[in-house]
mmCIF file of C-alpha atoms and ligand atoms in Angstrom:
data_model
loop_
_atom_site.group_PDB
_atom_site.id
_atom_site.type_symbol
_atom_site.label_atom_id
_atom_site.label_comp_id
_atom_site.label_asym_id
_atom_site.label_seq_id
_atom_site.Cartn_x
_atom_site.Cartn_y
_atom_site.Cartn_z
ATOM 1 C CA UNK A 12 -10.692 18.278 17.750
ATOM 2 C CA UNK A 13 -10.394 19.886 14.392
ATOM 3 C CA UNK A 14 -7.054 19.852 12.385
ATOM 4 C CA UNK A 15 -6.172 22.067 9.471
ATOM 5 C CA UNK A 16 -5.086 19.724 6.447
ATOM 6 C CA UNK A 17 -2.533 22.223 4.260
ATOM 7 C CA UNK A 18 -3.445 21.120 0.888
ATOM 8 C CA UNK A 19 0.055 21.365 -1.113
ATOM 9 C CA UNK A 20 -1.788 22.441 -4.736
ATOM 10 C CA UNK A 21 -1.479 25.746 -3.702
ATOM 11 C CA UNK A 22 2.516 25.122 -2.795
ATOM 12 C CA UNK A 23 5.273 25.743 -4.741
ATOM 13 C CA UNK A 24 5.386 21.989 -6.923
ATOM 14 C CA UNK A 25 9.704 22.272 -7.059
ATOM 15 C CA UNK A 26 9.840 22.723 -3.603
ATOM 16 C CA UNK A 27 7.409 20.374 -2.200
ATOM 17 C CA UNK A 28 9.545 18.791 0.963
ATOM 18 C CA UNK A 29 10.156 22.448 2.214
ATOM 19 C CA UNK A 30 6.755 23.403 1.980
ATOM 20 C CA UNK A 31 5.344 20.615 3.602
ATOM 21 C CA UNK A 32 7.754 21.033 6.579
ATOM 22 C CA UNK A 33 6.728 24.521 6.607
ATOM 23 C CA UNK A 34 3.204 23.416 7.283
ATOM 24 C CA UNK A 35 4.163 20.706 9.794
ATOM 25 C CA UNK A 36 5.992 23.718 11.728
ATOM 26 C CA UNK A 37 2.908 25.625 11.545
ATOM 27 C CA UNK A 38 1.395 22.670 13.611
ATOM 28 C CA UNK A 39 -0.033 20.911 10.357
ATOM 29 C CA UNK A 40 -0.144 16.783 11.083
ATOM 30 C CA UNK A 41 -2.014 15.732 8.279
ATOM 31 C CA UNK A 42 -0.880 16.693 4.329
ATOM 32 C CA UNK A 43 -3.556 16.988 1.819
ATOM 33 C CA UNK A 44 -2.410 15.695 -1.375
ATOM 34 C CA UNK A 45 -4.722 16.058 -4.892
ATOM 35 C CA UNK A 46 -3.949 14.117 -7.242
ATOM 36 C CA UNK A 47 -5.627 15.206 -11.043
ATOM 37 C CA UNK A 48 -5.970 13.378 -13.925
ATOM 38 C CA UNK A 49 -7.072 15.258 -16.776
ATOM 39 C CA UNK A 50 -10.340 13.608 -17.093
ATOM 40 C CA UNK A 51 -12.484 13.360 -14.323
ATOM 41 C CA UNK A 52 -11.655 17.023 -13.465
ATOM 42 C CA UNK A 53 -10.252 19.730 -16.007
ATOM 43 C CA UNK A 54 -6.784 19.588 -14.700
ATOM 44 C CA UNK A 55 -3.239 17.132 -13.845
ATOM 45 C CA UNK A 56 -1.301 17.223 -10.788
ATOM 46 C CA UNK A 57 0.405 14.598 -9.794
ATOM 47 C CA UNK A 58 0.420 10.582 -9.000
ATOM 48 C CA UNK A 59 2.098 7.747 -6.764
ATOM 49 C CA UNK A 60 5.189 8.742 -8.064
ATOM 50 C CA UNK A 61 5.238 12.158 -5.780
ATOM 51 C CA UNK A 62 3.497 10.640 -2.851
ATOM 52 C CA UNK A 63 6.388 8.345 -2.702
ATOM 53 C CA UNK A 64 8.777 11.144 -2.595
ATOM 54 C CA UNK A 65 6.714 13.126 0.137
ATOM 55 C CA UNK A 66 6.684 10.203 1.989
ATOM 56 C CA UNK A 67 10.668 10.148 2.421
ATOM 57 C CA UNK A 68 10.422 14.043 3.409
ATOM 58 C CA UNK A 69 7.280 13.906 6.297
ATOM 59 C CA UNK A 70 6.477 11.299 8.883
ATOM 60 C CA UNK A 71 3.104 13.371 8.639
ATOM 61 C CA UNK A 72 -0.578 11.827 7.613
ATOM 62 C CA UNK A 73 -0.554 11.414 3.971
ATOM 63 C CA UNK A 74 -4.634 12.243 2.584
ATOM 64 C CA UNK A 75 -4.478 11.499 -1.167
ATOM 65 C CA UNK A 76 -7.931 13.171 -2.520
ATOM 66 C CA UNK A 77 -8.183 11.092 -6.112
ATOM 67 C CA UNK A 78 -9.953 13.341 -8.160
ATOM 68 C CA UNK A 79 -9.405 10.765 -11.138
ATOM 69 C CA UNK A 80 -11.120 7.839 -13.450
ATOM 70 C CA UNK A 81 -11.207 4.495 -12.735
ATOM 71 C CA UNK A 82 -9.107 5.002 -9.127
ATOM 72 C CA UNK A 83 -9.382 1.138 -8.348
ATOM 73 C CA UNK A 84 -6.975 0.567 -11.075
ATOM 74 C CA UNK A 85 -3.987 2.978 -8.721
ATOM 75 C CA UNK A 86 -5.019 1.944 -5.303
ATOM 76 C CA UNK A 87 -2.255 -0.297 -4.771
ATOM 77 C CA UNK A 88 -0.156 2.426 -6.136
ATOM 78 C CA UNK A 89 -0.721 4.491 -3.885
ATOM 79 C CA UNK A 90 -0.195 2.078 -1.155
ATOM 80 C CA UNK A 91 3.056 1.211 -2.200
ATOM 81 C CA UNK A 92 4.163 5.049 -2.472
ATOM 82 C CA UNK A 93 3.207 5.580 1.811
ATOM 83 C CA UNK A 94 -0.360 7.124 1.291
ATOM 84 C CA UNK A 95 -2.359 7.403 4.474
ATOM 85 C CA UNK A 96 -5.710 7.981 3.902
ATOM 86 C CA UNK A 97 -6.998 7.676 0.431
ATOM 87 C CA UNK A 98 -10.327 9.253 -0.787
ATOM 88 C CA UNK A 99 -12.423 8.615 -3.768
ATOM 89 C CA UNK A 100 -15.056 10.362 -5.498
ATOM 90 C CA UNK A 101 -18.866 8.846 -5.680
ATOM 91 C CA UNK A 102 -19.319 10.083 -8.877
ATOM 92 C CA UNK A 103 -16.094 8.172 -9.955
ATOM 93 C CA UNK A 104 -16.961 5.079 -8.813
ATOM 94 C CA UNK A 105 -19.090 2.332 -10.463
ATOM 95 C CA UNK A 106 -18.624 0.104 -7.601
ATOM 96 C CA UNK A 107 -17.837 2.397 -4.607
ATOM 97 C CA UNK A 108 -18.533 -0.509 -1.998
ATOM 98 C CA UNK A 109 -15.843 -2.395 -3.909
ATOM 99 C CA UNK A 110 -13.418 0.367 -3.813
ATOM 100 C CA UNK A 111 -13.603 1.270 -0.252
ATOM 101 C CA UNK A 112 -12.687 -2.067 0.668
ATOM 102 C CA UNK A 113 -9.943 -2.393 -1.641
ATOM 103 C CA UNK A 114 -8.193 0.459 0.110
ATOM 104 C CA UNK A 115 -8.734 -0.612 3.200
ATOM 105 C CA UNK A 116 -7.426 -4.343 2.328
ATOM 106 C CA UNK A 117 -4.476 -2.071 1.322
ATOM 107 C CA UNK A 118 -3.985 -0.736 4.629
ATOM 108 C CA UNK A 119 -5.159 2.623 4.028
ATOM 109 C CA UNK A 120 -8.009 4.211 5.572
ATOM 110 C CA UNK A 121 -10.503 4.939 3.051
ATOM 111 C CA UNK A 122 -12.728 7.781 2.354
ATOM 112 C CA UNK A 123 -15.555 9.253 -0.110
ATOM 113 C CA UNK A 124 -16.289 12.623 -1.351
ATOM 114 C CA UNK A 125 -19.075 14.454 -3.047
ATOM 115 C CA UNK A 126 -19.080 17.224 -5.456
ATOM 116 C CA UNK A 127 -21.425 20.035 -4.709
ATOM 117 C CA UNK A 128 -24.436 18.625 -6.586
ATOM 118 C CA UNK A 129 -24.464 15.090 -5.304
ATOM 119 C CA UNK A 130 -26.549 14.589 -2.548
ATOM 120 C CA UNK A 131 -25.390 13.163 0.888
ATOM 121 C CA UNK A 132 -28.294 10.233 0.994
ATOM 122 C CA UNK A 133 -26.700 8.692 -1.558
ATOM 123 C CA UNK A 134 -23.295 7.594 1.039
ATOM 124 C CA UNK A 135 -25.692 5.913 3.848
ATOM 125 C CA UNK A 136 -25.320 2.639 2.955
ATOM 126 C CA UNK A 137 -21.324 2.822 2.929
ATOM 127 C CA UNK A 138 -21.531 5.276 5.829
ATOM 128 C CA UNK A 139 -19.712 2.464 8.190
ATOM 129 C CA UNK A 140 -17.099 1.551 6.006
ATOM 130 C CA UNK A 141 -15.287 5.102 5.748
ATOM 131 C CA UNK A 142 -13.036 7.144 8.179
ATOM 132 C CA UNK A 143 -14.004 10.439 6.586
ATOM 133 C CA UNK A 144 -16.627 11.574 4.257
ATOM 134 C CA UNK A 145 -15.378 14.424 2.160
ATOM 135 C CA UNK A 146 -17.314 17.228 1.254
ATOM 136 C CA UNK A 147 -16.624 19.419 -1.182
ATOM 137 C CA UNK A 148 -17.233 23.231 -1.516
ATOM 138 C CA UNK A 149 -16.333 23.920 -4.858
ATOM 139 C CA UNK A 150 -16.331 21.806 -8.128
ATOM 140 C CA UNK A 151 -13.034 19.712 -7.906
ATOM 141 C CA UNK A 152 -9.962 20.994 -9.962
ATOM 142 C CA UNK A 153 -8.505 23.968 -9.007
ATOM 143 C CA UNK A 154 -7.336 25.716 -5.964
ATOM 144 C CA UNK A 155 -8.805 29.789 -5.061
ATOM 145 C CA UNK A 156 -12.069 28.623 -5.837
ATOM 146 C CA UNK A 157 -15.090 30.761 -3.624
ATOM 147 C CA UNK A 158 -16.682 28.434 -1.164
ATOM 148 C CA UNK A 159 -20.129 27.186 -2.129
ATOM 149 C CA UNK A 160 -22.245 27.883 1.325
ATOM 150 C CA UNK A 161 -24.817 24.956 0.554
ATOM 151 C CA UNK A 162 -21.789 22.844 1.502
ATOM 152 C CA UNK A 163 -22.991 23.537 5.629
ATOM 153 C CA UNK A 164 -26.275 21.703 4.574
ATOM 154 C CA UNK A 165 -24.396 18.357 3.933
ATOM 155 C CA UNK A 166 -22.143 18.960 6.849
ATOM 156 C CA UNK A 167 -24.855 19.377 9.193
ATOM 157 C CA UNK A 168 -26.657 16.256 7.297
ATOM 158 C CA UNK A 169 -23.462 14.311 7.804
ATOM 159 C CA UNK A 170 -23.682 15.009 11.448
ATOM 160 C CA UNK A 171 -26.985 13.903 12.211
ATOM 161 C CA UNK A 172 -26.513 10.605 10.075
ATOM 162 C CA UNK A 173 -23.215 10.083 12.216
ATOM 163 C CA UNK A 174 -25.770 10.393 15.268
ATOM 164 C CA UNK A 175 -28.882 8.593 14.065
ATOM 165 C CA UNK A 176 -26.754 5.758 12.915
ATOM 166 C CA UNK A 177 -24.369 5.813 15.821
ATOM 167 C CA UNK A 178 -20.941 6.282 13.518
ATOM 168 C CA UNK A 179 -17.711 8.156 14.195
ATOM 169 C CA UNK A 180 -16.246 9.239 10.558
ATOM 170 C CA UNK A 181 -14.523 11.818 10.404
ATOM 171 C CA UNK A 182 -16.052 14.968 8.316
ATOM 172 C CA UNK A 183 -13.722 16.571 5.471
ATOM 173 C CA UNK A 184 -14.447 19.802 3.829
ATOM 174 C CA UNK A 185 -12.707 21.206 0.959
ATOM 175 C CA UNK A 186 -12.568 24.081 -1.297
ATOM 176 C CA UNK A 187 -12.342 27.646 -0.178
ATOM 177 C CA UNK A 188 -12.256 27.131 3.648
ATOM 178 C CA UNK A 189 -10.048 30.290 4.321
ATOM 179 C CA UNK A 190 -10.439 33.350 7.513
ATOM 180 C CA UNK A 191 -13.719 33.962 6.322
ATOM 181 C CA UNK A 192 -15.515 30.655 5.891
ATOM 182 C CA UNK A 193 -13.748 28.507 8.703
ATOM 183 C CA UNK A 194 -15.596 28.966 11.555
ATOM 184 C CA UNK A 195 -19.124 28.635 9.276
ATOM 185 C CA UNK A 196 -17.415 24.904 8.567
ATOM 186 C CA UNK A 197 -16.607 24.256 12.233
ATOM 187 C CA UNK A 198 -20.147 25.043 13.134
ATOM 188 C CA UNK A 199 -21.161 22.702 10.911
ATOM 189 C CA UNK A 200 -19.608 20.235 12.177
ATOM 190 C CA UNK A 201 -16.656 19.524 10.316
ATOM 191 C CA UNK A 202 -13.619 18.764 11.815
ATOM 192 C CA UNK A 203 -10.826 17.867 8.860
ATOM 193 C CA UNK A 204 -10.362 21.576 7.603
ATOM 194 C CA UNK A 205 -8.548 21.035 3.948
ATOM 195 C CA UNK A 206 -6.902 24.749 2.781
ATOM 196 C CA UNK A 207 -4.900 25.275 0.135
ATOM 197 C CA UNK A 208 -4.989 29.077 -0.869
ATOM 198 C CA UNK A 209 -5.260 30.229 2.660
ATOM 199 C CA UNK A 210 -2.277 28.031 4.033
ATOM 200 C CA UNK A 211 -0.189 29.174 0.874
ATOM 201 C CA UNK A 212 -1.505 31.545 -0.935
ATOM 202 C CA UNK A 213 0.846 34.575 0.731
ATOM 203 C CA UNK A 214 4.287 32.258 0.239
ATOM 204 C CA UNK A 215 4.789 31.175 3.696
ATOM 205 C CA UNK A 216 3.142 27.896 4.856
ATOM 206 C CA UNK A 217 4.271 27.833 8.282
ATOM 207 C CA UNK A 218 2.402 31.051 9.259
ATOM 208 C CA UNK A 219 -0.434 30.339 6.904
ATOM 209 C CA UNK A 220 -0.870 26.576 9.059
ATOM 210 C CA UNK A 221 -0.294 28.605 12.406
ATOM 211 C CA UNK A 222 -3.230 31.578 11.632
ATOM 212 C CA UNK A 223 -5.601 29.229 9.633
ATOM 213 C CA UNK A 224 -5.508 26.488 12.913
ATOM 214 C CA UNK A 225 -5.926 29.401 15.428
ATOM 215 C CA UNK A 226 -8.920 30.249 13.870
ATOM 216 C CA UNK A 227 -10.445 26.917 13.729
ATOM 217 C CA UNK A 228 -9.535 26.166 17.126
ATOM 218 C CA UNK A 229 -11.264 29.402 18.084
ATOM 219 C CA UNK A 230 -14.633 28.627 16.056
ATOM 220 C CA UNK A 231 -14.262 25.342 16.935
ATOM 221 C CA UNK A 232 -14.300 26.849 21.294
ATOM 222 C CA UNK A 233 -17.124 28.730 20.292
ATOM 223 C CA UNK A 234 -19.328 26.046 18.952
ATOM 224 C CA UNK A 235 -18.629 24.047 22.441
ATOM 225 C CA UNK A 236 -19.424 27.062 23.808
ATOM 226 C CA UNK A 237 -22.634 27.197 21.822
ATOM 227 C CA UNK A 238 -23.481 24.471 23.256
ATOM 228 C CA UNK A 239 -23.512 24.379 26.978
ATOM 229 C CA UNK A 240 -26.742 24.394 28.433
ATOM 230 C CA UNK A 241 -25.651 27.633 30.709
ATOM 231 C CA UNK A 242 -24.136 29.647 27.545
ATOM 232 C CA UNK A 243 -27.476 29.019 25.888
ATOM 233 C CA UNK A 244 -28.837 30.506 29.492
ATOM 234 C CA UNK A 245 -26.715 33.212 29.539
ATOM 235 C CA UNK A 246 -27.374 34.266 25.307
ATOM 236 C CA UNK A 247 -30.949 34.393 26.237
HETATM 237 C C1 DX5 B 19 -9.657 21.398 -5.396
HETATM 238 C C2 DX5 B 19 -8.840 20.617 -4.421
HETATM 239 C C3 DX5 B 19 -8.546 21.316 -3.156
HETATM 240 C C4 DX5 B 19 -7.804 22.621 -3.297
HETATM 241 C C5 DX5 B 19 -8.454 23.572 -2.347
HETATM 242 O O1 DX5 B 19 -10.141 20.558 -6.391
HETATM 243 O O2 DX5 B 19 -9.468 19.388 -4.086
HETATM 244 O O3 DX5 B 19 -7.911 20.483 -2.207
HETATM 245 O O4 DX5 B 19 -6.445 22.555 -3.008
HETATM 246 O O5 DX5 B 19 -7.899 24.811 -2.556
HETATM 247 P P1 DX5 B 19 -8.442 26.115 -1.837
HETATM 248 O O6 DX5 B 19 -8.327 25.906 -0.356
HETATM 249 O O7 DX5 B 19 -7.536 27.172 -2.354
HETATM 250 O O8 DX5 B 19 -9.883 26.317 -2.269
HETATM 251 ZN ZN1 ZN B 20 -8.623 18.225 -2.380
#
């Protein structure tokens, strides 16, 4: 099943309870939150703090994407404010084992994301301790970005780790996923479809959600489709 995650950095910031409802009636269940910190990427968003707030205005999934320094230090933060699913960034973490199972003690479900130029090798080892792996498709810090198309190479990598090792993470992409890209993504394999520009780049969430989901249900028919022994019969 793939789910598109509305990622509210692209929403209007003073109105951020109607916005996410507007998602949630577009058929959103999971909110993807980024929270900057000036350092790790070249831009600030927002902390615990707002995720509290959210959390009184949706019952839906929380997935705080910590684009920040030191993000041990806010984990149980971010607990306290009602995050979900929390996600850190490899390259942020000097102890990433450590990390992962400090959210988890937490009662969150962790996660770990790549930029675009770290490789996916470099996750096996925590590969069992994560419910998604995120991967991003532009460099972290800013919503609009264009999709970077080697991204499908770590999807698909991601998938056949998840095989070979017999795992069931999730896979998270991120950055850029809009009508154009999606069903490249869902082909891949992902199947936790973060969009922030698409979702609310025109001003209406609820529409954006409704069209963006269509068409990753659609790519994601087509890749079962792709599938079938008798549709292969029938393409040849
Ligand atoms: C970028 C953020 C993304 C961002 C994606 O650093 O992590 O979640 O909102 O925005 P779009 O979908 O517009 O590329
Ligand atoms: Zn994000």
């Amino acid at each position: 099943m793939v789910e598109v995650l509305p990622s509210i950095l692209s929403a209007d910031f003073a109105h951020l309870a109607d916005e996410v409802a507007a998602a949630e009636r577009g058929g959103a269940k999971i909110i993807h939150v980024d929270v900057m910190d000036g350092h790790f990427v070249p831009n600030i968003t927002l902390g615990p703090p707002v995720v509290k707030s959210l959390r009184k205005a949706t019952k839906l999934t929380l997935d705080c994407h910590l684009m920040i320094e030191n993000p041990d230090q806010f984990i149980p933060d971010f607990a306290e404010a009602g995050a979900n699913w929390v996600s850190v960034h490899y390259e942020a973490c000097r102890h990433l084992h450590r990390t992962l199972e400090h959210i988890r003690e937490h009662g969150m479900e962790p996660a770990v994301v790549i930029n675009p130029a770290t490789r996916v090798n470099f996750l096996i080892d925590v590969l069992p301790m994560v419910h998604h792996v995120l991967v991003m498709s532009v460099n972290p810090g800013f919503g609009g970005q264009k999709f970077i198309p080697f991204a499908l190479d770590k999807i698909r990598r991601l998938k056949e780790l998840r095989e070979e090792y017999r795992l069931n993470f999730h896979i998270e992409v991120d950055g850029g996923v809009d009508h154009e890209t999606i069903a490249s993504v869902v082909e891949a394999g992902a199947d936790l479809l973060v969009a922030g520009n698409a979702v609310y780049g025109k001003g209406d969430g609820e529409t954006g959600t409704r069209e963006l989901t269509l068409a990753a249900l659609t790519a994601a028919g087509q890749a079962r489709e792709a599938k079938k022994p008798e549709a292969v019969g029938k393409a040849s």
